[in-house]
Short mmCIF file of C-alpha atoms and ligand atoms in Angstrom, two decimals:
data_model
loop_
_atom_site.label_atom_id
_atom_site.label_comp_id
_atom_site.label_asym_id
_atom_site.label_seq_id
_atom_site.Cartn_x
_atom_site.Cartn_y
_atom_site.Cartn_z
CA UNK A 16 -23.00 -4.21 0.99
CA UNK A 17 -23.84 -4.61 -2.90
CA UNK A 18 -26.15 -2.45 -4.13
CA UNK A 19 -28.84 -4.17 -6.79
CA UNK A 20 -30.10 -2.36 -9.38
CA UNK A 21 -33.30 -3.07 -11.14
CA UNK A 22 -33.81 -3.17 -14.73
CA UNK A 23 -36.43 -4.98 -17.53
CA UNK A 24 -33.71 -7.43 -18.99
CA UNK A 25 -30.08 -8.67 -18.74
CA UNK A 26 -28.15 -9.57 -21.39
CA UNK A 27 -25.41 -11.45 -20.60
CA UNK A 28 -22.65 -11.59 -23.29
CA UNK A 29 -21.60 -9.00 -25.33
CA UNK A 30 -20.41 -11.15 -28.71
CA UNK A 31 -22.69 -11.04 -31.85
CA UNK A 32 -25.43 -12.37 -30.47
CA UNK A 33 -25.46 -10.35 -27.23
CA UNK A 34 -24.54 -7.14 -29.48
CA UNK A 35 -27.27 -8.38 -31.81
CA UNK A 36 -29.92 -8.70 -28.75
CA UNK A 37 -28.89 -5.36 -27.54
CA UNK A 38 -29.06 -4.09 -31.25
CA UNK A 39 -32.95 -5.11 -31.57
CA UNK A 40 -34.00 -4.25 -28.06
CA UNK A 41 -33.00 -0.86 -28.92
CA UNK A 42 -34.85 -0.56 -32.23
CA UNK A 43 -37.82 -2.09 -30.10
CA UNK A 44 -38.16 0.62 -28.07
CA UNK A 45 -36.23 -0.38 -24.85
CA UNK A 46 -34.30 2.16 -22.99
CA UNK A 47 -30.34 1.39 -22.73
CA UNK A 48 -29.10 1.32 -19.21
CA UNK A 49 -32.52 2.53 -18.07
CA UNK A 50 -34.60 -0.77 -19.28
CA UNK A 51 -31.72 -3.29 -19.79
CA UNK A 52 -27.64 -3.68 -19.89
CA UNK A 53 -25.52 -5.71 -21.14
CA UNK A 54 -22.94 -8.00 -19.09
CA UNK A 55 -19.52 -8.72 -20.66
CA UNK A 56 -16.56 -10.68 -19.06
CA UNK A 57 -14.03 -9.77 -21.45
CA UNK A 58 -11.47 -6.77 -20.69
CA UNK A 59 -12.30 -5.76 -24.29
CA UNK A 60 -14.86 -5.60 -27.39
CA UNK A 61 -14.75 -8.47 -29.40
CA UNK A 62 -16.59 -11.29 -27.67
CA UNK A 63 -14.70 -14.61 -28.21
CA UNK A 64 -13.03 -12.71 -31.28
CA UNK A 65 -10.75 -10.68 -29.04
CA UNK A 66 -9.03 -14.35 -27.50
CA UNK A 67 -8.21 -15.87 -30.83
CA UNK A 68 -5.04 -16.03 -32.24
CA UNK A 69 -3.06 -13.89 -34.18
CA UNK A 70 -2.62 -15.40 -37.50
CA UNK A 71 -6.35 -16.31 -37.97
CA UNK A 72 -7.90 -14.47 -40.57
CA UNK A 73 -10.85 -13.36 -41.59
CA UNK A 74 -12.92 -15.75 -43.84
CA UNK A 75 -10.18 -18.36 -43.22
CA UNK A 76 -12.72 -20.48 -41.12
CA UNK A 77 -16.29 -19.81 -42.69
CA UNK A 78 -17.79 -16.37 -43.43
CA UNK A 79 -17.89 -13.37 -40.90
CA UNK A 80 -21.34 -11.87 -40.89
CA UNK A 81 -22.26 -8.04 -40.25
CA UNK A 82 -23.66 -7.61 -36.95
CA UNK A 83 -27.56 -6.12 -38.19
CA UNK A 84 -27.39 -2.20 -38.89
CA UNK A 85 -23.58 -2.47 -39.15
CA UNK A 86 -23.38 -0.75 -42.70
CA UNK A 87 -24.71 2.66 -40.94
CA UNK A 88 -21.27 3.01 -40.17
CA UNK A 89 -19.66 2.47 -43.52
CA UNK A 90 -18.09 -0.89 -42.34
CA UNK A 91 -18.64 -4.40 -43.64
CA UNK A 92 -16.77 -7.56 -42.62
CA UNK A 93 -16.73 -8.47 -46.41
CA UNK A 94 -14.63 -5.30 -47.49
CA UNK A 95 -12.55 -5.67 -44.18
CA UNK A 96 -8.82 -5.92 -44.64
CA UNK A 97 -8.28 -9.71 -44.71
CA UNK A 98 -4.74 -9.26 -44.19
CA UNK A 99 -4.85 -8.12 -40.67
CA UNK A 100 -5.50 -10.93 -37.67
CA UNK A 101 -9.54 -11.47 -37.82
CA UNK A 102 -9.49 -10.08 -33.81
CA UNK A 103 -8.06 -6.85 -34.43
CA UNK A 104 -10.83 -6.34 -36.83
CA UNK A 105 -13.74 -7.86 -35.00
CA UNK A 106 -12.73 -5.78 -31.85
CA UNK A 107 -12.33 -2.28 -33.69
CA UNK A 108 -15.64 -2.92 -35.51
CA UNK A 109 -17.58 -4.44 -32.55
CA UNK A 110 -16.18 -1.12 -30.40
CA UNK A 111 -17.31 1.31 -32.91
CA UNK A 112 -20.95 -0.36 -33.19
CA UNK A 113 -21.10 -0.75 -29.79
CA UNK A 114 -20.34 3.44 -29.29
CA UNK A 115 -22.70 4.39 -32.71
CA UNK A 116 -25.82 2.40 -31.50
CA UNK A 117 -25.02 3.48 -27.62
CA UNK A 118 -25.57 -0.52 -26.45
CA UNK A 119 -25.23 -0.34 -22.61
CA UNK A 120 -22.51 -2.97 -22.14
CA UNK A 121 -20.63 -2.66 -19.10
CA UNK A 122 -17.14 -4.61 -18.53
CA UNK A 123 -15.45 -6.21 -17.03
CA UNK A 124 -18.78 -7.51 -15.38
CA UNK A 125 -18.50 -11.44 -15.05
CA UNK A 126 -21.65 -12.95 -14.35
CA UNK A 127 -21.19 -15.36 -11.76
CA UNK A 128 -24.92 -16.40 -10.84
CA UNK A 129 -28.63 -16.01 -11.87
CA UNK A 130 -30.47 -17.20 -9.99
CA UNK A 131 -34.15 -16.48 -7.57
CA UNK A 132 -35.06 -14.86 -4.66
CA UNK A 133 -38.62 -15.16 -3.40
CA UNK A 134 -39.16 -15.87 -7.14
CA UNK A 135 -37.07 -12.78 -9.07
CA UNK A 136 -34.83 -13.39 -10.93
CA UNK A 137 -31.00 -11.77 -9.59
CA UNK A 138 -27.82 -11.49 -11.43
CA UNK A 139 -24.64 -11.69 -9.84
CA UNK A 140 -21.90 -10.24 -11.43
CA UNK A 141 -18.84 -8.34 -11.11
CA UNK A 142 -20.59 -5.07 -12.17
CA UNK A 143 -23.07 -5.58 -9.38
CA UNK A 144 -26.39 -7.37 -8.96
CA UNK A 145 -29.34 -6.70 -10.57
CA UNK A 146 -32.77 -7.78 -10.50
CA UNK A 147 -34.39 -8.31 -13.83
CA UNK A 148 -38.05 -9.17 -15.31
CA UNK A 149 -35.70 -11.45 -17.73
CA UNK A 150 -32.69 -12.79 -18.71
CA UNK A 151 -31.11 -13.26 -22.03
CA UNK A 152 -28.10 -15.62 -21.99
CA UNK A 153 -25.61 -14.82 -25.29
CA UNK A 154 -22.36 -16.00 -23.67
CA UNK A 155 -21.01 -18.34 -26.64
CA UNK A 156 -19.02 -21.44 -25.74
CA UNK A 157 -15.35 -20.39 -25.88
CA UNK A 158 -15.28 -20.38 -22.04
CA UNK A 159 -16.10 -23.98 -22.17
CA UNK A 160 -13.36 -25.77 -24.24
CA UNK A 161 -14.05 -29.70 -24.52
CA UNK A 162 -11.64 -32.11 -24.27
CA UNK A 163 -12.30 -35.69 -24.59
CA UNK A 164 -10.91 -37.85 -21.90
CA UNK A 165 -8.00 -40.85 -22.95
CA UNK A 166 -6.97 -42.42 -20.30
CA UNK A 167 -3.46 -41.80 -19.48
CA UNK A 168 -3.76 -37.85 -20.09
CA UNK A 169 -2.80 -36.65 -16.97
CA UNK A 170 0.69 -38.59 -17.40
CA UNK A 171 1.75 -36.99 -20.44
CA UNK A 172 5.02 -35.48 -20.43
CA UNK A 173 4.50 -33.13 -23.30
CA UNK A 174 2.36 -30.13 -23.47
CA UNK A 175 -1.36 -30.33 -23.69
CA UNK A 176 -3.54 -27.83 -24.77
CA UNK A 177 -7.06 -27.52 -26.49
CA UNK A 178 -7.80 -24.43 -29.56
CA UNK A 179 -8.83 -21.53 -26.74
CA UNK A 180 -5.07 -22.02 -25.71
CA UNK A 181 -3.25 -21.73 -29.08
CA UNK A 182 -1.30 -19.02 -29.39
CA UNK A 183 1.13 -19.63 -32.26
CA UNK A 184 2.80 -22.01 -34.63
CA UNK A 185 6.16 -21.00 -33.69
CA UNK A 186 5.84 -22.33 -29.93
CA UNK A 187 5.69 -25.76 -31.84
CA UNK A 188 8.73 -25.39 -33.88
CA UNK A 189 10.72 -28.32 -34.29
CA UNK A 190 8.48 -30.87 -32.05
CA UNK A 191 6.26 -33.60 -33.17
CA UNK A 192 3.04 -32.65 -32.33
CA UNK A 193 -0.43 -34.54 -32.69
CA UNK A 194 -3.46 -32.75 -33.76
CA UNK A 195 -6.75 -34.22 -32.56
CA UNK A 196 -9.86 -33.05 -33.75
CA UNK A 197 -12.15 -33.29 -37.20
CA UNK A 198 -13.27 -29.81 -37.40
CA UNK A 199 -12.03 -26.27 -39.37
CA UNK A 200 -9.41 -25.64 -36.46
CA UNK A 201 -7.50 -28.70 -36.51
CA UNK A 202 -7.45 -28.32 -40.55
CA UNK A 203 -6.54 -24.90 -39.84
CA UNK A 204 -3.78 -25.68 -37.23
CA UNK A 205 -2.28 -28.37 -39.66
CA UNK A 206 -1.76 -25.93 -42.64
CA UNK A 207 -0.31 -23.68 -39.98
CA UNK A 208 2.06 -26.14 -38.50
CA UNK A 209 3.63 -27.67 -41.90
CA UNK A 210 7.07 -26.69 -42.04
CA UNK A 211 7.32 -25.68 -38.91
CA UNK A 212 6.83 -28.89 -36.65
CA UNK A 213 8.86 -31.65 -37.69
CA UNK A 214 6.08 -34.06 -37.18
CA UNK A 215 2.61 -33.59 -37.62
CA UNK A 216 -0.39 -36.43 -37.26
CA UNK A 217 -4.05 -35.96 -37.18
CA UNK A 218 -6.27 -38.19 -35.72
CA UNK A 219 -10.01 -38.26 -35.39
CA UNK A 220 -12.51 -40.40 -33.59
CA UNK A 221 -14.75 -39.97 -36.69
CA UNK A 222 -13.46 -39.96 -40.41
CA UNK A 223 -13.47 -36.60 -41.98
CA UNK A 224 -16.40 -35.68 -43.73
CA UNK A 225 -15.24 -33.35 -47.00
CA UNK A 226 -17.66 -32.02 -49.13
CA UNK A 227 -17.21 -30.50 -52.07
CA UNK A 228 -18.23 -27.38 -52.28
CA UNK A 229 -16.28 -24.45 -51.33
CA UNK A 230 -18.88 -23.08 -49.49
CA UNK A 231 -21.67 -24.13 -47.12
CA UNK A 232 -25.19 -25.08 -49.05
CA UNK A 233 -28.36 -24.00 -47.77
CA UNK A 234 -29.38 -27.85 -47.61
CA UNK A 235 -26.05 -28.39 -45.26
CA UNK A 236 -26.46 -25.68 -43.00
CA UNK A 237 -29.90 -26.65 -43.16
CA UNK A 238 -29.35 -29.92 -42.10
CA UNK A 239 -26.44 -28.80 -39.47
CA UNK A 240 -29.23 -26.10 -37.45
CA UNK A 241 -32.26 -28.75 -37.57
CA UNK A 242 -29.46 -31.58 -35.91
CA UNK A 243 -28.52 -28.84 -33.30
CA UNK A 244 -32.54 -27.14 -32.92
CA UNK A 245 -33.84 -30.91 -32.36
CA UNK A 246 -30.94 -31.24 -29.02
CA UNK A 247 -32.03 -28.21 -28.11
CA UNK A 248 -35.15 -29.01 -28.51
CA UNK A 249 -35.12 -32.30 -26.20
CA UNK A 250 -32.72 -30.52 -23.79
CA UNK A 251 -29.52 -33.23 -25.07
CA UNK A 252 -26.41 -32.13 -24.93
CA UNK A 253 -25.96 -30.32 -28.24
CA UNK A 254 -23.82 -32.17 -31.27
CA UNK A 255 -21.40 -30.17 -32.94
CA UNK A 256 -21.53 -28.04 -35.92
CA UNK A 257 -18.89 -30.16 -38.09
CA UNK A 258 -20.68 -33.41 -37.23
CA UNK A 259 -23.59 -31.22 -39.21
CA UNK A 260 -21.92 -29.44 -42.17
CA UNK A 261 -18.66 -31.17 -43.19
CA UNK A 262 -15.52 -29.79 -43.95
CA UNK A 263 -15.34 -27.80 -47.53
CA UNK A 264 -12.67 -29.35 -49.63
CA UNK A 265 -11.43 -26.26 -51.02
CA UNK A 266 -8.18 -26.14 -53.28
CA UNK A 267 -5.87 -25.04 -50.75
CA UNK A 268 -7.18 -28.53 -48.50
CA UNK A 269 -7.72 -30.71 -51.77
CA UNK A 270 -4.12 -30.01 -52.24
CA UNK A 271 -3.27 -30.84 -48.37
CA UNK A 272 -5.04 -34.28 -49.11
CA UNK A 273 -2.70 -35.02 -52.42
CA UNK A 274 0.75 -34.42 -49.91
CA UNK A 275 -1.00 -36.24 -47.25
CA UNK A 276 -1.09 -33.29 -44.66
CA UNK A 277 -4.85 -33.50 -44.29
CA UNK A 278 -5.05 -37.32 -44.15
CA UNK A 279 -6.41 -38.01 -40.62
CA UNK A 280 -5.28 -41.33 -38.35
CA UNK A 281 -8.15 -43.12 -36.56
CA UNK A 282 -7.95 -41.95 -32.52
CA UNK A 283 -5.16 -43.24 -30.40
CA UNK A 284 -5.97 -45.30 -27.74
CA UNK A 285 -4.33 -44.24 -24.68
CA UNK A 286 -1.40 -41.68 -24.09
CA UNK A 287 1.65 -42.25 -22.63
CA UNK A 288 3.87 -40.24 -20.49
CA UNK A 289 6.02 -39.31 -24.13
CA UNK A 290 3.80 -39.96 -26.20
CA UNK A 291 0.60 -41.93 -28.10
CA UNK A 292 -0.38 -45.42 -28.40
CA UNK A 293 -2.45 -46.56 -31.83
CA UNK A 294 -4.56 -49.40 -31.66
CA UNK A 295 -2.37 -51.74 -33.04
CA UNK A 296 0.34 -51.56 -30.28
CA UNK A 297 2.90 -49.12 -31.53
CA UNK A 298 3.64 -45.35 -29.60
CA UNK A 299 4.35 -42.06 -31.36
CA UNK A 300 6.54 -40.26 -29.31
CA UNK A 301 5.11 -36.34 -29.06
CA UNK A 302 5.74 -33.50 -27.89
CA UNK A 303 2.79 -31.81 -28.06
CA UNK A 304 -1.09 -32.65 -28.21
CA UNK A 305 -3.11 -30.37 -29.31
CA UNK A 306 -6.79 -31.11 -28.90
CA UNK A 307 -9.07 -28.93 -31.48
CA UNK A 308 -11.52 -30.69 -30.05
CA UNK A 309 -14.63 -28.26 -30.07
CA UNK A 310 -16.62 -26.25 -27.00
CA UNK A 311 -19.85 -26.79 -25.32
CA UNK A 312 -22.36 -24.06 -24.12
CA UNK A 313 -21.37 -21.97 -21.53
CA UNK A 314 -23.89 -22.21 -18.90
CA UNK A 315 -22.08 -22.69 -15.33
CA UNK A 316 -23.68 -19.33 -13.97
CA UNK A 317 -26.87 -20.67 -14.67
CA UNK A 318 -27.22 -23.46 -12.72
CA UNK A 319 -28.94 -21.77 -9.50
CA UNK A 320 -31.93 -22.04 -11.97
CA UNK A 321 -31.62 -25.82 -12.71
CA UNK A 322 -32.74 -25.80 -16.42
CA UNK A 323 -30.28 -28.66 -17.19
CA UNK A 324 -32.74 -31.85 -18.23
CA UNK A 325 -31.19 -35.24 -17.66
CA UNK A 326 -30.12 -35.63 -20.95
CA UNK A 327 -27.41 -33.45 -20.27
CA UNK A 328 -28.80 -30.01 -21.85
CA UNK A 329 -31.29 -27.28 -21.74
CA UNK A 330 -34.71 -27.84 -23.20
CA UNK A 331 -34.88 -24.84 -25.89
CA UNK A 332 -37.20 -23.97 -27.98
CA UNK A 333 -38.25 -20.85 -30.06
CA UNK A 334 -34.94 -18.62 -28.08
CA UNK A 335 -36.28 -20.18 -24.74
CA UNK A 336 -36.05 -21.84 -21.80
CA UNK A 337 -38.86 -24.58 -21.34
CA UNK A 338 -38.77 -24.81 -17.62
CA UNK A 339 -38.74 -20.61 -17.28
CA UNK A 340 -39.74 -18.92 -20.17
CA UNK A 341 -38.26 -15.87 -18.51
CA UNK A 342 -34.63 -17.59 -19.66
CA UNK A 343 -33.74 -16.30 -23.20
CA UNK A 344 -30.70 -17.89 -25.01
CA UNK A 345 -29.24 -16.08 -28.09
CA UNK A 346 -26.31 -17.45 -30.41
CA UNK A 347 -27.00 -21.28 -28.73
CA UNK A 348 -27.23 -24.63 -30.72
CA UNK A 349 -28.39 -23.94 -33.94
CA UNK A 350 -27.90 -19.86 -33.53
CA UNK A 351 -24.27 -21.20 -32.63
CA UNK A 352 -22.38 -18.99 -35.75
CA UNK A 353 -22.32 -15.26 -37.16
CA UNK A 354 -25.51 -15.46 -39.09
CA UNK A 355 -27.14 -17.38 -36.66
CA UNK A 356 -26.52 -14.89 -33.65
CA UNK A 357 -27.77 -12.06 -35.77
CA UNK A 358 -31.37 -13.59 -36.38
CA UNK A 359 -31.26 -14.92 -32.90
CA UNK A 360 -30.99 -10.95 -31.74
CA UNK A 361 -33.98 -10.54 -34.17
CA UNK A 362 -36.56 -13.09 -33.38
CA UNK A 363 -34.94 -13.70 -28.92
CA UNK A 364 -35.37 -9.21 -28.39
CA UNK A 365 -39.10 -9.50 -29.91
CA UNK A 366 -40.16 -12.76 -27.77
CA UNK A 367 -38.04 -10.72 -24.90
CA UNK A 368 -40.09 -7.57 -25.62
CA UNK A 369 -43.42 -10.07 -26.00
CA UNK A 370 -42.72 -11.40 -22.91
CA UNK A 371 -42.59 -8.16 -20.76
CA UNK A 372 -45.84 -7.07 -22.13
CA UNK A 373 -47.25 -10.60 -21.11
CA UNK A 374 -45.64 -9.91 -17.09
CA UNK A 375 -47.29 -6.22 -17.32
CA UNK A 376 -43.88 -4.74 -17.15
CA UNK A 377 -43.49 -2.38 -19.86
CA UNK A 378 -45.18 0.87 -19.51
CA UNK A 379 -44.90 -0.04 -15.67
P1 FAD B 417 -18.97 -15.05 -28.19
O1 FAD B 417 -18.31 -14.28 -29.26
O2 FAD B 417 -18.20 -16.12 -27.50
O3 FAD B 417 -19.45 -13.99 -27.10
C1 FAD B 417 -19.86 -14.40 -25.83
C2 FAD B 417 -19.52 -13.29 -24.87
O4 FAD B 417 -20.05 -13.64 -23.60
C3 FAD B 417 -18.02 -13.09 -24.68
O5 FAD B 417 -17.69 -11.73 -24.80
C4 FAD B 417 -17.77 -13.60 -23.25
O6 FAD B 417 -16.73 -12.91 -22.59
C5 FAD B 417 -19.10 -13.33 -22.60
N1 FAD B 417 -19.35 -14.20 -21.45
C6 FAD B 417 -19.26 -15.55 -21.37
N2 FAD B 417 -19.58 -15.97 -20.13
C7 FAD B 417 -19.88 -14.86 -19.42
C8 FAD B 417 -20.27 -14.63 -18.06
N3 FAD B 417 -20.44 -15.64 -17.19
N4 FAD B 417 -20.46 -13.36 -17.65
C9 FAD B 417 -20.31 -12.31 -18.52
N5 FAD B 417 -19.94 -12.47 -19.82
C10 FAD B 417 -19.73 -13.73 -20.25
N6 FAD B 417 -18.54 -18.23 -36.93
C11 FAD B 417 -18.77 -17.66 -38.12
O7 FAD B 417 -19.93 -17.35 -38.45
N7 FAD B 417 -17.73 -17.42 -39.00
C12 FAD B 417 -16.42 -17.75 -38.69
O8 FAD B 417 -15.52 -17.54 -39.48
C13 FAD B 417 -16.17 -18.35 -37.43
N8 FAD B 417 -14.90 -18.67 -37.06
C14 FAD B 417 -14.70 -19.25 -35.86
C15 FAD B 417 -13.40 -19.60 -35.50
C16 FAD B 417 -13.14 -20.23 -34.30
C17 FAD B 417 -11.74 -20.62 -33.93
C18 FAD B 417 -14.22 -20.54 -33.42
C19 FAD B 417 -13.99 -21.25 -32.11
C20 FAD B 417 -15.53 -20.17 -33.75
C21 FAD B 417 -15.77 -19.54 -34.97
N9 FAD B 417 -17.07 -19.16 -35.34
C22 FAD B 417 -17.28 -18.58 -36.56
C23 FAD B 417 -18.17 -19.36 -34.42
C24 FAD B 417 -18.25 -18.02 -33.65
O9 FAD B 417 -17.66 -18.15 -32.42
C25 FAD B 417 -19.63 -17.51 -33.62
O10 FAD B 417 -20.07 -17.38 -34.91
C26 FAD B 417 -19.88 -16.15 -32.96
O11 FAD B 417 -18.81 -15.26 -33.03
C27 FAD B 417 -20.23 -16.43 -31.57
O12 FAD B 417 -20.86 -15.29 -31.06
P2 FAD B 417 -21.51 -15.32 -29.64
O13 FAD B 417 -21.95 -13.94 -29.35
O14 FAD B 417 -22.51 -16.40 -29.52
O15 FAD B 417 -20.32 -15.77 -28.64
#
């Protein structure tokens, strides 16, 4: 029989925003392992970091924030060694915070369900079950890649796979392979690829939105968190970050527009068992499709709980859940980056900490 344990809160997700949570909850007052734990699926530190592929860098996407208090232990993402793959980093720094703060994250511990029992709220998870006052949901999206459906996908010949599968350029070298996508990965995939497929094509459903600066303005990431906080808000599925914020046409991409590596085809309209066929009739024989096609939130083990509206999302507002304001979410919609997951730990531990006063619980 499984034993339950009983604790204040669950966190579930041990990324930066789960780290972050556990962070704040701490300073708060809360008792590691005694008053909450945290719930992580992954073999190792890291979060998503630990899954992505070698020759991504740090700062080769957008800006790495410091998880909050990180510069107690001398370290900084900013002075990290750019040189070395951004997960090796991520995962020795995340592992040494997790050990200085003493954050209670036990793993492997997949969470498989939260859901009620005579009104209680239980987690299900590989690390046991527990039942909790409250639940704070930081589990990221990588787990739930997004791939658009084109009819005639399951045909394809070739190999399909979407960004949480890439490994390396090399596996593509030699093969024509079609890029799909209008975000920082497929941009990032392309300058990886030249030279080493012999044919590369991008195609979007939307036309790529450059903007000039180098780096992100206030007024676009801005404008990029209100378009994600109002889905959240109205419980839509949420829209993603690029569609918000553009892509920055930095020198290294301005050039990859000039020599036409970064000049993206409108979408194909069907695939073909060896290839893709463009609107105007003709097929590009591939070899490989690779859809950087972006992630959704990963909620599955929620759903015992039924917060999904019929928009297609969950209503959140203020770090959380409309229909049970015992449901926190940290690092979702427009908390859905670095910076973003470390005020969500902020502001989500001191509604979380609010919260248990309001239920009588701490002190109990
Ligand atoms: P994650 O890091 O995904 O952590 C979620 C954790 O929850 C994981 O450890 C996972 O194992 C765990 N989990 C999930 N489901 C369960 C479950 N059911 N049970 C138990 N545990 C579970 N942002 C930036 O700010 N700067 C960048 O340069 C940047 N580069 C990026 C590059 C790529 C390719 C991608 C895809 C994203 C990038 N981002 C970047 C966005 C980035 O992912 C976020 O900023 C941030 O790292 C996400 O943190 P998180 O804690 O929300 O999620």
């Amino acid at each position: 029989m499984t034993t339950r344990q009983r604790t204040r809160v669950v966190v579930i997700g041990a990324g930066q925003a789960g780290l972050s949570v556990a962070y704040f909850l701490r300073r708060l007052g809360l008792v590691p392992r005694d008053d909450y734990v945290v719930l992580d699926r992954g073999p190792g530190t890291g979060g998503a970091w630990q899954f992505r592929w070698e020759s991504l860098r740090l700062g080769s996407a957008h800006r790495v924030h410091d998880l909050p208090g990180l510069d107690e232990l001398g370290l900084s993402f900013a002075t990290a060694d750019h040189k070395r793959p951004a997960r090796e980093v991520v995962m020795e720094y995340y592992e040494a915070y997790e050990r200085h703060f003493e954050l209670p994250v036990l793993r492997p511990a997949a969470v498989s369900s939260v859901g009620y029992e005579d009104s209680e709220l239980v987690v299900r998870s590989g690390a046991g079950e527990f039942a909790t006052d409250l639940v704070i949901n930081a589990t990221g999206t990588w787990g739930a890649p997004f791939v658009p459906y084109v009819a005639g996908a399951e045909r394809f010949r070739g190999r399909q796979l979407h960004t949480s599968g890439y490994t390396s350029a090399e596996q593509f070298r030699g093969q024509s392979v079609v890029i799909v996508g209008g975000g920082t990965s497929a941009v990032g995939f392309l300058h990886e690829l030249e030279g080493v497929a012999a044919q590369l094509t991008w195609t979007s459903r939307r036309p790529i939105d450059w903007i000039d600066q180098t780096e992100l303005t206030p007024e676009a990431g801005a404008l990029a968190v209100s378009m994600q906080d109002d889905a959240a808000r109205a419980g839509l599925a949420l829209p993603s970050i690029v569609s918000g914020t553009g892509i920055p046409r930095t020198r290294r991409n301005h050039a990859g527009i000039q020599r036409g590596l970064l000049v993206a085809e409108r979408m194909f309209t069907r695939i073909e068992p060896d290839g893709v066929r463009w609107p105007d009739g003709s097929l590009l024989r591939a070899d490989a499709i690779i859809w950087a096609t972006g992630f959704r939130p990963e909620l599955r083990h929620l759903a015992p709980l039924k917060l999904r509206e019929k928009e297609g999302g969950v209503a959140v507002a203020a770090g959380a859940s409309w229909r049970d304001p015992r449901i926190f979410f940290a690092g979702y919609g427009p908390q859905a980056s670095t910076i973003g997951a470390n005020r969500a730990g902020r502001v989500v531990a001191r509604q979380a900490i609010a919260a248990l006063s309001r239920l009588g619980s701490l002190g109990a």
